[in-house]
CSV table of C-alpha atoms in Angstrom, one decimal:
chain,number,residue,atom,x,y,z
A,8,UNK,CA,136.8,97.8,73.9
A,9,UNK,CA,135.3,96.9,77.5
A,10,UNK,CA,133.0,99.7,77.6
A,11,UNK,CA,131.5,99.2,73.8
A,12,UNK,CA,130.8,95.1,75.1
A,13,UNK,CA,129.2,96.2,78.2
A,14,UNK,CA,125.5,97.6,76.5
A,15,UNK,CA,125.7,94.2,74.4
A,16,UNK,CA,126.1,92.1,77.6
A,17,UNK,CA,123.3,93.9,79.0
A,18,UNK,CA,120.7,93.4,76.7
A,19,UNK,CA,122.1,89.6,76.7
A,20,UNK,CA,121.3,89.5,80.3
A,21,UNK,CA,118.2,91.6,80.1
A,22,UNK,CA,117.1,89.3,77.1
A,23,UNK,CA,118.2,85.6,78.6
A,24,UNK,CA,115.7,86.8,82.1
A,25,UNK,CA,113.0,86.7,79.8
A,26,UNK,CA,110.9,84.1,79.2
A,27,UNK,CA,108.5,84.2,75.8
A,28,UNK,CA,105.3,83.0,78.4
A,29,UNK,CA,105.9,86.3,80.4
A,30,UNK,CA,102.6,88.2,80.7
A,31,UNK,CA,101.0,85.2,78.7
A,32,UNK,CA,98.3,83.7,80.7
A,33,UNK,CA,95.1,81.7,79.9
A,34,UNK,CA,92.1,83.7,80.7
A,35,UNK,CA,90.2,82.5,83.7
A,36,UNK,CA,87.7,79.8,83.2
A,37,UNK,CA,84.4,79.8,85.0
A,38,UNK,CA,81.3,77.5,84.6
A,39,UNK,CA,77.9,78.8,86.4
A,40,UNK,CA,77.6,75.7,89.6
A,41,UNK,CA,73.8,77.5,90.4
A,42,UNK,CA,71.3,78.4,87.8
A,43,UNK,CA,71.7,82.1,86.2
A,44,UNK,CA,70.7,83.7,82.9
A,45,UNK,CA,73.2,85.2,81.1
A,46,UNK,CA,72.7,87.6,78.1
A,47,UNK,CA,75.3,89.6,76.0
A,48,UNK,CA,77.9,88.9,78.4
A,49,UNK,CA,75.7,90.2,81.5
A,50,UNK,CA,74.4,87.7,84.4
A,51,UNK,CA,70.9,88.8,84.8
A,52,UNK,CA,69.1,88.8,88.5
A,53,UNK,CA,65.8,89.0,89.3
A,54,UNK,CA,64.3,91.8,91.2
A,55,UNK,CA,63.6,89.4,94.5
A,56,UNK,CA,68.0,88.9,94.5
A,57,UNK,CA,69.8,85.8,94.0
A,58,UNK,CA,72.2,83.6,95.2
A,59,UNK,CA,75.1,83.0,92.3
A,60,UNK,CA,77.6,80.1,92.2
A,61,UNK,CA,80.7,79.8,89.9
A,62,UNK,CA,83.9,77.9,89.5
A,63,UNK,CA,87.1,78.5,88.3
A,64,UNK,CA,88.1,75.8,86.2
A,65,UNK,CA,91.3,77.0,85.6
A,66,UNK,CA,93.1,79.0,88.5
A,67,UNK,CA,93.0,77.1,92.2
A,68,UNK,CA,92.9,80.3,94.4
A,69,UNK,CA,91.7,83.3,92.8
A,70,UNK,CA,90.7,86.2,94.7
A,71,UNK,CA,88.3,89.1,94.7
A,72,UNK,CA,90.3,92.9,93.2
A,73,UNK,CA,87.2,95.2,93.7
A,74,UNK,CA,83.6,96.2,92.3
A,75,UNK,CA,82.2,99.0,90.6
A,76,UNK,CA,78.8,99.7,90.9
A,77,UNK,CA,76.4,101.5,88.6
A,78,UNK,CA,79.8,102.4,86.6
A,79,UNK,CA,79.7,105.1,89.4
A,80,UNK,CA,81.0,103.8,92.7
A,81,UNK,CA,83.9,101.5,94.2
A,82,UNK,CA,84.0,99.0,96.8
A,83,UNK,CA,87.0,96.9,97.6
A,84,UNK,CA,88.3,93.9,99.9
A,85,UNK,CA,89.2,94.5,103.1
A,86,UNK,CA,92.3,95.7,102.2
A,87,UNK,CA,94.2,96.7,105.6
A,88,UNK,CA,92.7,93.2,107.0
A,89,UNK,CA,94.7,91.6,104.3
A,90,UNK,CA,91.0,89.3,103.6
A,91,UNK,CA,90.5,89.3,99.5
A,92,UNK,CA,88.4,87.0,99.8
A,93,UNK,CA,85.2,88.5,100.9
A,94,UNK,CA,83.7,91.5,99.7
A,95,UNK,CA,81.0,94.0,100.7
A,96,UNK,CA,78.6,95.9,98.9
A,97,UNK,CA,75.8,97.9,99.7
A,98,UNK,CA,73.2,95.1,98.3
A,99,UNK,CA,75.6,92.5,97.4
A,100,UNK,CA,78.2,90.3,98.9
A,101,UNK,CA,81.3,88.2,97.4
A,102,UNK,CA,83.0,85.0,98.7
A,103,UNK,CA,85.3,83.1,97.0
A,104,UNK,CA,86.9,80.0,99.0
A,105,UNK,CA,89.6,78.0,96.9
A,106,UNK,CA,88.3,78.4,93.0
A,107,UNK,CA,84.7,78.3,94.2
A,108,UNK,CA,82.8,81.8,93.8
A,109,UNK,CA,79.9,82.8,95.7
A,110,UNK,CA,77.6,86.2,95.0
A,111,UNK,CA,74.5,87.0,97.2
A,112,UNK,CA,72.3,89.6,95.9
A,113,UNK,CA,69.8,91.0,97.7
A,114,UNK,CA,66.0,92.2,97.1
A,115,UNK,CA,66.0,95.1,94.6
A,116,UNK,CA,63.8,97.5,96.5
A,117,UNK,CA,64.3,100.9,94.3
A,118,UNK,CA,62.5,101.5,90.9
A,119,UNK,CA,65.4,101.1,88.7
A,120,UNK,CA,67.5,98.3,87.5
A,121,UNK,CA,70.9,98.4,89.2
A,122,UNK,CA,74.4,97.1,88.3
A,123,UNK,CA,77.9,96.0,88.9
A,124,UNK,CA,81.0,94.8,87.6
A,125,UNK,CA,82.9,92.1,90.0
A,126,UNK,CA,86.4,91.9,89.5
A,127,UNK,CA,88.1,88.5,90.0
A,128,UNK,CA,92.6,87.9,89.6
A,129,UNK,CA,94.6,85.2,90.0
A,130,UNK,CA,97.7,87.3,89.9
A,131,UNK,CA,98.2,89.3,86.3
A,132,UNK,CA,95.0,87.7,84.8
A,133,UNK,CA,91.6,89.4,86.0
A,134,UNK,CA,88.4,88.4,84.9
A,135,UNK,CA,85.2,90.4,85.9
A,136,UNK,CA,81.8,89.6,85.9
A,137,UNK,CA,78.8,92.0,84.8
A,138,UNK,CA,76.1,91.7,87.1
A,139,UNK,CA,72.1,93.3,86.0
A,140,UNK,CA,69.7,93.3,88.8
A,141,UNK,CA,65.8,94.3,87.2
A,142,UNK,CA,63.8,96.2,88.8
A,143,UNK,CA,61.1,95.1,90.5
């Protein structure tokens, strides 16, 4: 009799640890603080760089996961150093310092337009912003 109770009990346990907002967070929240176009979901930049500002309305300390650039390469955060909040590219930098975002992007000095995707988490929500540099 035990031994047929005990899978029950289990799942009871397994079901009561459970919350129904598990996994169910509000997608980050971010309002432009500096002056940027946007178009089809892409933050466009000038050839001569930029300096881009954004707030998280929504999340107090979010930090930087990684960027991919030209859908080819990956940079990260100082991982080993344990800093996620800085990040280094080869023409762009990330800060973000409590919800406040900042991306520098320098002169585009090459003939083509050039990209990335900036990936931002709070913890199991990401957001990521797409970032489209012109040519000059």
């Amino acid at each position: 009799m035990i031994r047929r109770l005990i899978p029950f009990v289990l799942l009871v346990i397994i079901l009561a640890g459970c919350s129904k907002n598990d996994g169910d967070w509000d997608p980050m929240k971010w309002k432009a603080t500096s002056s940027v176009k946007e178009e089809k979901g892409n933050y466009i930049v000038e050839a001569s760089g930029a300096t881009l500002t954004f707030t998280c309305k929504n999340y107090p300390n979010p930090w930087l996961d990684g960027a991919r650039i030209n859908n080819t390469d990956y940079v990260y955060p100082d991982q080993n150093g344990g800093d996620f909040r800085n990040l280094k590219g080869p023409w762009f930098t990330a800060h973000i310092q409590g919800s406040n975002l900042e991306i520098v992007i320098a002169e585009n000095k090459t003939s083509m337009a050039r990209a990335f995707l900036l990936h931002v988490t709070a913890g199991d929500i990401f957001h990521t912003f797409s970032i489209v540099q012109k040519a000059p």
